[in-house]
Coordinates of C-alpha atoms (C1' of nucleotides) in Angstrom, one line a residue:
Chain W
M1 CA 20.4 42.7 89.3
A2 CA 21.9 39.4 88.9
T3 CA 25.2 39.8 90.1
G4 CA 26.1 36.4 90.5
S5 CA 25.6 35.4 86.8
R6 CA 28.7 36.5 85.5
T7 CA 30.4 33.2 87.2
V8 CA 29.0 29.8 85.8
P9 CA 25.0 30.1 85.7
P10 CA 23.4 27.2 87.4
R11 CA 20.2 27.1 84.9
S12 CA 19.6 29.7 82.6
S13 CA 15.7 29.4 83.0
V14 CA 13.4 27.6 85.5
W15 CA 11.4 26.3 82.6
L16 CA 14.3 25.1 81.0
S17 CA 15.5 22.8 84.2
E18 CA 15.0 19.0 83.8
R19 CA 13.2 18.6 86.4
K20 CA 9.7 20.0 86.7
T21 CA 10.5 21.0 90.1
T22 CA 6.7 20.0 91.4
K23 CA 8.1 18.8 94.9
R24 CA 6.5 16.0 96.3
K25 CA 6.8 15.0 100.1
G26 CA 7.2 11.3 100.1
D27 CA 5.9 10.7 96.7
Q28 CA 2.4 11.7 98.0
Q29 CA 1.4 15.3 97.0
P30 CA 2.8 18.2 95.7
V31 CA 3.8 20.4 98.7
G32 CA 3.3 23.7 96.7
L33 CA 2.0 25.4 99.8
D34 CA 5.4 27.2 100.8
H35 CA 6.4 27.4 97.0
L36 CA 3.3 29.3 96.5
K37 CA 3.5 31.4 99.7
I38 CA 7.0 32.3 98.5
V39 CA 5.9 33.7 95.2
A40 CA 3.0 35.3 96.9
A41 CA 5.1 37.3 99.3
T42 CA 7.3 38.2 96.4
M43 CA 4.7 39.3 94.3
R44 CA 3.3 41.8 97.3
L45 CA 6.7 42.8 97.8
L46 CA 7.3 43.6 94.1
D47 CA 4.0 45.5 94.0
A48 CA 4.9 47.4 97.3
E49 CA 8.7 48.4 96.9
G50 CA 9.4 47.8 93.4
L51 CA 12.1 45.6 91.6
S52 CA 14.9 47.8 93.3
G53 CA 13.4 47.3 96.7
F54 CA 13.1 43.7 96.4
S55 CA 16.0 41.5 97.8
M56 CA 16.2 37.6 99.2
R57 CA 16.6 39.2 102.4
R58 CA 13.7 41.5 102.5
L59 CA 11.7 38.6 101.4
A60 CA 12.8 36.5 104.0
A61 CA 12.3 39.0 106.8
E62 CA 8.7 39.1 105.2
L63 CA 8.3 35.7 105.6
G64 CA 9.5 35.7 109.1
V65 CA 12.6 33.6 108.3
T66 CA 16.1 33.6 107.9
A67 CA 17.9 34.7 105.2
M68 CA 18.7 31.6 103.5
S69 CA 15.9 29.3 104.2
V70 CA 14.2 30.5 100.7
Y71 CA 17.2 28.9 98.8
W72 CA 15.6 25.6 99.8
Y73 CA 12.6 25.9 97.9
V74 CA 14.3 28.2 94.9
E75 CA 17.4 27.7 93.2
T76 CA 18.2 31.5 92.8
K77 CA 16.8 34.7 92.9
D78 CA 16.5 34.9 89.0
H79 CA 14.6 31.6 89.1
L80 CA 12.0 33.0 92.0
L81 CA 11.7 36.3 89.8
E82 CA 10.6 34.3 86.7
L83 CA 8.1 32.3 88.8
A84 CA 6.5 36.0 89.7
L85 CA 6.9 36.6 86.1
D86 CA 4.7 33.6 85.0
A87 CA 2.3 34.0 88.1
A88 CA 1.5 37.6 87.0
M89 CA 1.1 36.3 83.4
G90 CA -1.6 34.2 84.8
E91 CA -3.6 37.4 85.9
I92 CA -4.3 37.9 82.1
A93 CA -8.0 36.6 81.8
L94 CA -8.3 34.7 78.3
P95 CA -11.1 34.9 76.2
I96 CA -13.0 31.1 76.3
E97 CA -13.6 31.2 72.6
A98 CA -10.1 31.8 72.1
V99 CA -8.5 29.0 74.1
G100 CA -11.1 26.5 73.0
P101 CA -9.8 25.9 69.1
V102 CA -5.8 25.6 69.9
G103 CA -6.5 23.7 73.1
A104 CA -9.1 21.1 71.5
V105 CA -7.8 17.6 71.1
G106 CA -7.3 18.2 67.5
P107 CA -7.9 20.2 64.7
V108 CA -11.7 19.8 63.8
E109 CA -12.1 19.0 60.6
G110 CA -13.6 21.3 58.1
L111 CA -13.5 24.2 60.8
E112 CA -10.0 25.0 60.4
H113 CA -10.7 28.2 58.4
A114 CA -14.4 28.6 59.7
P115 CA -15.1 32.1 58.7
A116 CA -15.3 33.8 62.3
E117 CA -17.3 36.6 62.5
P118 CA -14.8 39.8 62.5
R119 CA -16.5 41.2 65.4
D120 CA -15.3 38.3 67.2
W121 CA -11.7 38.6 66.5
H122 CA -11.8 42.3 66.9
E123 CA -13.1 41.8 70.4
Q124 CA -11.0 38.8 71.5
L125 CA -7.9 41.1 70.4
R126 CA -9.1 43.9 72.2
Q127 CA -9.9 41.7 75.3
L128 CA -6.6 40.3 75.3
A129 CA -4.6 43.5 74.8
S130 CA -6.5 45.5 77.2
E131 CA -6.1 42.4 79.9
Y132 CA -2.4 42.3 79.2
R133 CA -2.3 46.3 79.5
R134 CA -3.9 46.1 82.6
V135 CA -1.8 43.6 84.3
L136 CA 1.4 45.3 83.0
A137 CA -0.2 48.6 84.5
R138 CA -0.8 47.0 87.8
H139 CA 2.4 45.4 88.2
P140 CA 5.2 47.8 87.2
W141 CA 8.1 45.2 87.8
L142 CA 6.6 42.9 85.2
S143 CA 7.5 44.8 82.1
A144 CA 11.3 44.6 83.3
L145 CA 11.1 40.9 83.9
L146 CA 9.9 40.3 80.6
G147 CA 12.9 42.0 79.1
E148 CA 15.0 40.5 81.4
Y149 CA 14.0 36.7 81.2
L150 CA 12.7 34.3 78.4
N151 CA 8.9 34.5 79.5
I152 CA 8.0 30.8 78.5
G153 CA 6.1 29.7 81.5
P154 CA 3.1 27.9 81.4
N155 CA 0.8 31.2 81.8
A156 CA 2.8 32.9 79.2
V157 CA 2.3 30.4 76.8
S158 CA -1.4 29.8 77.4
F159 CA -1.7 33.8 76.7
Q160 CA 0.7 33.2 73.6
S161 CA -1.7 30.4 72.1
A162 CA -4.9 32.4 72.6
A163 CA -3.0 35.4 71.1
L164 CA -2.4 33.2 68.2
A165 CA -5.7 31.7 68.0
V166 CA -7.3 34.9 67.7
M167 CA -5.1 36.3 65.3
R168 CA -5.5 33.3 63.2
N169 CA -9.1 34.2 62.9
S170 CA -8.1 37.6 61.7
G171 CA -7.9 36.2 58.0
L172 CA -4.5 37.2 57.4
P173 CA -2.5 34.7 55.5
D174 CA -0.5 32.2 57.7
D175 CA 2.8 33.9 56.9
R176 CA 1.5 37.1 58.3
I177 CA 0.3 36.3 61.4
T178 CA 3.6 36.6 63.7
S179 CA 3.9 39.9 61.8
A180 CA 0.5 41.1 62.9
L181 CA 0.9 39.6 66.4
A182 CA 4.4 41.2 66.7
L183 CA 2.5 44.6 66.1
V184 CA -0.4 44.4 68.7
Y185 CA 1.6 42.5 71.2
Q186 CA 4.9 44.7 71.2
F187 CA 2.6 47.7 71.5
V188 CA 0.7 46.6 74.0
Y189 CA 4.2 45.6 76.1
G190 CA 5.5 49.1 75.2
F191 CA 2.3 50.9 76.0
G192 CA 1.8 49.0 79.5
T193 CA 5.6 49.4 80.7
I194 CA 5.4 53.6 80.1
E195 CA 2.2 53.4 81.9
G196 CA 3.2 51.0 84.6
R197 CA 6.4 52.9 85.4
F198 CA 4.6 56.2 85.6
T199 CA 2.3 55.2 87.8
A200 CA 5.1 53.6 90.3
R201 CA 7.1 57.3 89.7
C202 CA 3.9 59.0 90.6
R203 CA 3.4 56.9 94.0
A204 CA 6.8 56.9 94.8
A205 CA 7.0 60.9 94.3
G206 CA 3.5 61.2 96.3
A207 CA 2.3 63.2 93.5
T208 CA -0.6 63.1 91.2
Q209 CA -0.4 61.8 87.6
E210 CA -1.4 65.2 86.3
E211 CA 1.3 67.0 88.5
L212 CA 4.2 64.7 87.3
F213 CA 2.6 65.2 83.5
H214 CA 3.0 68.6 84.1
E215 CA 6.2 68.8 85.3
M216 CA 7.8 66.7 82.6
M217 CA 5.9 68.6 79.8
G218 CA 7.5 72.2 81.6
A219 CA 10.6 70.3 81.5
V220 CA 10.7 69.3 77.8
E221 CA 8.7 72.3 76.6
D222 CA 11.6 75.1 77.1
R223 CA 14.3 72.9 75.3
M224 CA 12.1 72.4 72.3
E225 CA 10.7 74.1 69.1
F226 CA 7.3 73.3 70.8
D227 CA 4.9 75.3 68.6
E228 CA 3.8 72.5 66.5
A229 CA 4.1 69.9 69.1
R230 CA 1.9 71.8 71.6
K231 CA -0.9 72.0 69.2
I232 CA -0.7 68.1 69.1
M233 CA -0.9 67.6 72.5
E234 CA -3.8 70.0 73.1
A235 CA -5.6 68.1 70.6
R236 CA -4.9 65.0 72.3
G237 CA -8.0 65.5 74.6
G238 CA -9.0 64.0 77.8
T239 CA -9.1 66.1 81.0
T240 CA -7.1 63.7 83.0
V241 CA -3.7 61.8 82.2
Q242 CA -5.6 58.6 82.6
E243 CA -8.5 59.5 79.9
M244 CA -5.8 60.8 77.5
Q245 CA -3.9 57.4 77.8
D246 CA -7.4 55.4 77.4
R247 CA -8.0 57.4 74.2
D248 CA -4.5 56.7 72.7
F249 CA -4.5 52.9 73.8
T250 CA -8.1 52.2 72.1
F251 CA -7.4 54.3 69.1
A252 CA -3.9 52.9 68.5
L253 CA -5.5 49.5 68.6
D254 CA -8.3 50.4 66.1
L255 CA -5.5 51.7 63.8
A256 CA -3.6 48.1 64.1
I257 CA -6.9 46.1 63.3
A258 CA -7.9 48.5 60.8
G259 CA -4.3 47.8 59.1
I260 CA -5.0 44.3 59.5
E261 CA -8.4 44.4 57.8
A262 CA -7.1 46.7 55.0
L263 CA -3.8 44.2 54.1
R264 CA -6.3 41.0 54.3
E265 CA -7.7 42.3 51.0
R266 CA -4.7 42.6 49.2
Chain U
M1 CA 19.0 48.7 90.8
A2 CA 18.9 52.0 92.7
T3 CA 19.3 50.7 96.2
G4 CA 19.7 54.1 97.6
S5 CA 16.6 55.7 96.1
R6 CA 14.3 54.4 99.2
T7 CA 16.0 57.2 101.3
V8 CA 15.3 60.9 100.1
P9 CA 15.9 60.9 96.5
P10 CA 18.7 63.4 95.6
R11 CA 17.1 64.8 92.2
S12 CA 14.7 62.5 90.4
S13 CA 16.3 63.1 87.1
V14 CA 19.5 64.4 85.7
W15 CA 17.3 66.7 83.1
L16 CA 14.9 68.1 86.1
S17 CA 18.0 69.9 87.8
E18 CA 18.0 73.1 88.3
R19 CA 21.6 73.6 86.8
K20 CA 22.2 72.4 83.4
T21 CA 25.3 70.9 85.0
T22 CA 27.6 72.1 82.0
K23 CA 30.3 72.7 84.0
R24 CA 32.8 75.3 83.4
K25 CA 36.6 75.9 84.2
G26 CA 36.4 79.3 85.8
D27 CA 33.9 80.5 83.6
Q28 CA 36.0 79.8 80.6
Q29 CA 35.0 76.7 78.5
P30 CA 32.8 73.7 79.2
V31 CA 35.3 70.9 80.4
G32 CA 33.0 68.2 78.9
L33 CA 36.4 66.1 78.3
D34 CA 35.7 64.1 81.5
H35 CA 32.2 64.0 81.4
L36 CA 32.3 62.8 77.9
K37 CA 35.0 60.0 78.4
I38 CA 32.8 59.0 81.7
V39 CA 29.9 58.4 79.5
A40 CA 31.8 56.6 76.7
A41 CA 33.4 54.3 79.2
T42 CA 29.8 53.7 80.7
M43 CA 28.1 53.1 77.6
R44 CA 31.4 50.7 76.4
L45 CA 30.9 48.9 79.8
L46 CA 27.2 48.4 79.5
D47 CA 27.5 47.1 75.6
A48 CA 30.3 44.5 76.9
E49 CA 28.8 43.3 80.2
G50 CA 25.2 44.5 80.0
L51 CA 23.2 46.3 82.9
S52 CA 23.6 44.0 85.6
G53 CA 27.4 43.8 84.9
F54 CA 28.0 47.3 85.6
S55 CA 28.7 49.1 88.4
M56 CA 30.4 52.6 89.8
R57 CA 33.4 50.4 90.8
R58 CA 34.0 48.7 87.5
L59 CA 33.8 51.8 85.8
A60 CA 36.0 53.5 87.7
A61 CA 38.5 50.6 87.4
E62 CA 38.0 51.0 83.8
L63 CA 39.1 54.4 84.0
G64 CA 42.0 53.7 85.9
V65 CA 40.8 55.8 88.9
T66 CA 39.7 55.6 92.4
A67 CA 35.9 54.3 92.9
M68 CA 35.0 57.8 94.2
S69 CA 36.1 60.1 91.9
V70 CA 33.3 59.7 89.5
Y71 CA 31.0 61.0 92.1
W72 CA 32.8 64.6 91.3
Y73 CA 31.3 64.6 87.8
V74 CA 28.1 62.9 88.2
E75 CA 26.0 63.1 91.1
T76 CA 24.3 59.6 91.3
K77 CA 24.7 56.1 89.3
D78 CA 21.2 56.7 87.9
H79 CA 22.0 60.1 86.5
L80 CA 24.9 58.6 84.8
L81 CA 22.6 56.0 83.5
E82 CA 20.2 58.7 82.3
L83 CA 23.3 60.3 80.5
A84 CA 24.0 57.1 78.8
L85 CA 20.4 56.8 78.0
D86 CA 20.2 59.9 76.2
A87 CA 23.5 59.5 74.3
A88 CA 22.1 56.3 72.7
M89 CA 19.1 58.1 71.7
G90 CA 21.5 60.3 70.0
E91 CA 22.8 57.6 67.6
I92 CA 19.5 57.5 66.1
A93 CA 19.8 59.0 62.7
L94 CA 16.8 61.6 61.8
P95 CA 15.7 62.4 58.5
I96 CA 16.5 66.0 57.8
E97 CA 13.5 66.6 56.3
A98 CA 11.5 65.8 59.4
V99 CA 13.8 67.8 61.6
G100 CA 13.4 70.9 59.3
P101 CA 9.9 71.8 59.8
V102 CA 9.6 71.6 63.7
G103 CA 12.8 73.3 64.2
A104 CA 12.0 76.3 61.9
V105 CA 12.1 79.5 63.7
G106 CA 7.9 79.7 63.1
P107 CA 5.1 78.0 61.2
V108 CA 5.3 78.7 57.9
E109 CA 2.0 80.4 56.6
G110 CA 0.2 78.3 54.4
L111 CA 2.1 75.3 54.4
E112 CA 1.0 74.1 57.6
H113 CA -1.1 71.5 56.0
A114 CA 1.1 71.1 52.8
P115 CA 0.0 68.0 51.3
A116 CA 3.5 65.9 51.9
E117 CA 3.7 63.1 49.5
P118 CA 2.3 59.5 51.3
R119 CA 6.0 58.0 50.1
D120 CA 7.6 60.6 52.0
W121 CA 6.2 60.3 55.4
H122 CA 6.0 56.5 54.7
E123 CA 9.7 56.2 54.0
Q124 CA 10.5 58.6 57.1
L125 CA 8.4 56.7 59.2
R126 CA 9.9 53.6 58.2
Q127 CA 13.6 55.2 58.3
L128 CA 12.8 56.3 62.0
A129 CA 11.5 53.0 63.1
S130 CA 14.2 51.0 61.6
E131 CA 16.9 53.4 63.2
Y132 CA 15.1 53.2 66.7
R133 CA 14.9 49.3 66.4
R134 CA 18.8 49.2 65.3
V135 CA 20.0 51.3 68.6
L136 CA 17.5 49.2 70.7
A137 CA 19.1 45.8 69.3
R138 CA 22.6 47.0 69.5
H139 CA 22.5 48.2 73.0
P140 CA 20.5 45.7 74.9
W141 CA 20.8 48.0 78.0
L142 CA 19.1 50.7 76.3
S143 CA 15.1 49.2 76.8
A144 CA 15.6 48.7 80.6
L145 CA 16.8 52.3 81.0
L146 CA 14.0 53.5 78.8
G147 CA 11.7 51.8 81.2
E148 CA 13.5 53.0 84.1
Y149 CA 13.8 56.6 83.5
L150 CA 11.9 59.4 82.0
N151 CA 13.7 59.8 78.5
I152 CA 13.4 63.7 78.2
G153 CA 17.0 64.2 77.5
P154 CA 17.8 66.6 74.7
N155 CA 18.7 63.6 72.3
A156 CA 15.1 62.2 73.2
V157 CA 13.1 65.0 72.9
S158 CA 14.7 65.6 69.2
F159 CA 13.8 61.6 68.3
Q160 CA 10.1 62.7 69.5
S161 CA 10.1 66.1 67.7
A162 CA 11.1 64.3 64.6
A163 CA 8.5 61.4 65.1
L164 CA 5.9 63.8 65.7
A165 CA 6.9 65.9 62.6
V166 CA 6.7 62.9 60.9
M167 CA 3.2 61.8 61.8
R168 CA 1.7 65.1 61.4
N169 CA 2.4 64.6 57.7
S170 CA -0.1 61.5 58.0
G171 CA -3.0 63.3 56.9
L172 CA -4.4 62.5 60.3
P173 CA -6.7 64.6 62.6
D174 CA -4.5 66.2 65.4
D175 CA -6.6 64.4 67.9
R176 CA -5.5 60.7 66.7
I177 CA -1.8 61.7 66.2
T178 CA -0.4 60.8 69.3
S179 CA -2.5 57.4 69.3
A180 CA -0.8 56.7 65.8
L181 CA 2.6 57.6 67.3
A182 CA 2.2 55.6 70.1
L183 CA 1.3 52.6 67.9
V184 CA 4.6 52.7 66.3
Y185 CA 6.5 54.0 68.6
Q186 CA 5.6 51.2 71.4
F187 CA 5.7 48.5 69.0
V188 CA 9.3 49.3 67.8
Y189 CA 10.2 50.0 71.5
G190 CA 8.7 46.3 72.1
F191 CA 10.3 44.9 69.3
G192 CA 13.8 46.4 69.6
T193 CA 13.5 45.3 73.3
I194 CA 12.9 41.6 72.6
E195 CA 15.4 41.7 69.9
G196 CA 18.3 43.2 71.9
R197 CA 17.6 40.8 75.1
F198 CA 17.9 38.1 72.7
T199 CA 21.0 38.8 70.9
A200 CA 22.9 39.5 74.4
R201 CA 21.3 36.2 75.7
C202 CA 22.8 34.6 72.8
R203 CA 26.5 36.0 73.4
A204 CA 26.0 35.3 77.2
A205 CA 25.3 31.9 76.6
G206 CA 27.8 31.5 73.5
A207 CA 25.4 30.0 71.3
T208 CA 24.0 31.1 67.7
Q209 CA 20.6 32.8 67.5
E210 CA 19.4 29.7 65.6
E211 CA 20.2 27.3 68.5
L212 CA 18.7 29.2 71.5
F213 CA 15.7 29.5 69.3
H214 CA 15.2 26.4 69.0
E215 CA 15.8 25.4 72.6
M216 CA 13.3 27.9 73.5
M217 CA 10.8 26.5 70.9
G218 CA 11.4 22.9 72.0
A219 CA 10.9 24.1 75.9
V220 CA 7.7 25.2 74.8
E221 CA 6.7 22.8 72.1
D222 CA 5.7 20.0 74.4
R223 CA 3.7 21.7 77.0
M224 CA 1.4 23.3 74.5
E225 CA -1.1 22.5 72.1
F226 CA 1.3 23.1 69.2
D227 CA -0.8 21.7 66.2
E228 CA -1.9 25.3 65.0
A229 CA 0.9 27.0 66.0
R230 CA 3.6 25.0 64.5
K231 CA 1.8 25.7 61.1
I232 CA 2.2 29.3 61.9
M233 CA 5.5 29.3 63.0
E234 CA 6.5 27.3 60.0
A235 CA 4.8 29.6 57.4
R236 CA 6.4 32.2 59.1
G237 CA 9.3 31.9 56.6
G238 CA 13.0 32.8 56.6
T239 CA 15.9 30.6 57.1
T240 CA 17.7 32.5 59.8
V241 CA 16.4 34.2 62.9
Q242 CA 17.6 37.5 61.3
E243 CA 15.7 37.0 58.4
M244 CA 12.2 36.2 60.2
Q245 CA 12.6 39.2 62.3
D246 CA 13.2 41.6 59.6
R247 CA 10.2 40.0 58.0
D248 CA 7.9 40.3 61.0
F249 CA 9.3 44.3 61.3
T250 CA 9.0 45.1 58.2
F251 CA 5.5 44.1 57.4
A252 CA 4.3 44.9 61.2
L253 CA 5.2 48.4 60.0
D254 CA 3.2 47.9 56.7
L255 CA 0.0 47.2 58.7
A256 CA 0.5 49.9 61.0
I257 CA 0.8 52.1 57.9
A258 CA -1.8 50.7 56.3
G259 CA -4.0 51.4 59.5
I260 CA -3.4 55.0 59.5
E261 CA -4.1 55.4 55.7
A262 CA -7.4 53.5 56.2
L263 CA -8.6 55.5 59.1
R264 CA -7.2 58.8 57.8
E265 CA -10.3 58.2 55.1
R266 CA -12.9 58.3 57.8
Chain I
dA1 C1' 13.9 17.3 105.2
dC2 C1' 14.3 21.8 106.2
dC3 C1' 16.2 25.8 108.3
dT4 C1' 20.5 28.4 110.5
dG5 C1' 24.8 31.5 111.0
dA6 C1' 28.9 33.0 109.7
dA7 C1' 31.5 34.2 105.9
dC8 C1' 32.6 35.9 101.0
dA9 C1' 32.7 38.9 97.2
dC10 C1' 30.4 42.3 95.9
dC11 C1' 27.3 46.7 95.7
dG12 C1' 26.0 52.7 96.1
dT13 C1' 27.1 56.0 98.6
dT14 C1' 28.8 59.4 102.8
dC15 C1' 32.2 61.8 104.5
dA16 C1' 36.7 63.3 106.4
dA17 C1' 41.0 64.1 104.6
dG18 C1' 44.5 64.8 101.3
dT19 C1' 46.7 67.6 97.2
Chain Y
dA1 C1' 39.4 71.8 91.9
dC2 C1' 39.7 67.4 92.0
dC3 C1' 41.0 62.6 93.8
dT4 C1' 41.7 59.2 97.7
dG5 C1' 40.6 55.3 101.4
dA6 C1' 38.1 54.2 105.1
dA7 C1' 33.7 53.2 106.2
dC8 C1' 28.4 52.1 106.5
dA9 C1' 24.6 49.6 105.0
dC10 C1' 23.1 46.8 102.1
dC11 C1' 23.4 42.7 98.2
dG12 C1' 23.2 37.3 96.2
dT13 C1' 25.1 33.0 97.3
dT14 C1' 28.3 29.2 99.2
dC15 C1' 29.1 26.2 102.8
dA16 C1' 29.4 23.7 107.1
dA17 C1' 26.3 23.0 110.6
dG18 C1' 22.4 22.2 113.2
dT19 C1' 17.8 19.6 114.1

DNA sequence: ACCTGAACACCGTTCAAGT
DNA sequence: ACCTGAACACCGTTCAAGT
């Protein structure tokens, strides 16, 4: 991907640069306009063509500009992709209740261990998880970028803050919260990755989800002792692939929540 | 990555080809030798230089051969990467007890719902999870390939069979098993992805895990309402990054198992 | 301050040709 | 059956030059 990265890397991340890079026009107002347009066009291209179909030259063409113009606004292709990554993270709708406590000016006295209703954090966790899943599935390139870059942009940080705030209401002891977060967060990441890649693959092949699914099952079936497995697969239920995925996702989340509830007692 | 994939794709996966592609020398024995050497060199290169550092031309140079020779053995770069992917999946050690039942000639009468000791499937699940994690962390390129390709090679299928066999012993009803599997499997995938990328990034930057970790925390810290979060992070425990990761991983798995145990009752 | 053109050092892959 | 060389259509990025 980043072919030039074996030479001296210019900057390891946009977010680790000294300058916050909000460019200003004669110290008046942030330009942003072209910057925003570039990121928006990048995301459009990524959605349409995938990560492998994206190039700085294609982007420039899309913007009706010469290949190298973009480099005035953006240091490198990697930085641009990091910006697109964080923009996508910004599409995750955060539960307002979750943002509140952490974003507050300071810890509210006596409310730090306020006994949040279980329903509250259950629902908030479910919302965050399904939002994250939705964004991953909508932008199949997102998962690869999350694996490639650091994901410490402003929107990513807000998301992680919200997730942390929700999990703090689970009642788990402090030293278990990152674990529980990892379980849910990484599960959704993995789930959304597969889902996104699968839909992208379907679109690329011009096939429905069902067609591709059965082709895969067929390919696996005859190379495997499938007597037991087939039973499981059939018990999976749901008529469409989408329904199966929704069921799997929902119940997996139930399992994680049940696990948190169970270990909270001990 | 696959720049040529926007034209007519030659074959969407090695494993979906008609021919099983075990080449034979005059119908005598499988050659395999060069085929194996190519995949081995591919993995060596991927481990050393990462996915972005890998190219067919570099590989050919590594093999002391001209750029196009490899194409006699392998249809395309994507196919070669799929072979490397499955070879890596083959490094996952499977619990023998798990492979047994599924690999058996047929379902053993009366033993289909044999009451496996909880300890058994707990331990087997933990072993599979930590093996998978280990392989993902050792080969940081593996995660990206898993996201890119179908992962239906022979070793991948064996692994999935084993995972299914283990989960069948959990006592969950049949229609919940794929969900439980998704929870654990995708969690480990996500966890191993982050871990692998992080170690790769450290090596590339020539920094220790602790150095990079603190740099990241520093970058996030000042852009965030970190009062609450810091407390969690410190409660995380462990003196090294590795210890933190091990703790998080182990307890997250405990959570998943506890969730399965809890929902099995209902 | 913003954009361009030519150039460099790479890619994956095709294809005709060698042995 | 196996390997090569030249070529095609691409990359990301540098750099000197334009306005």
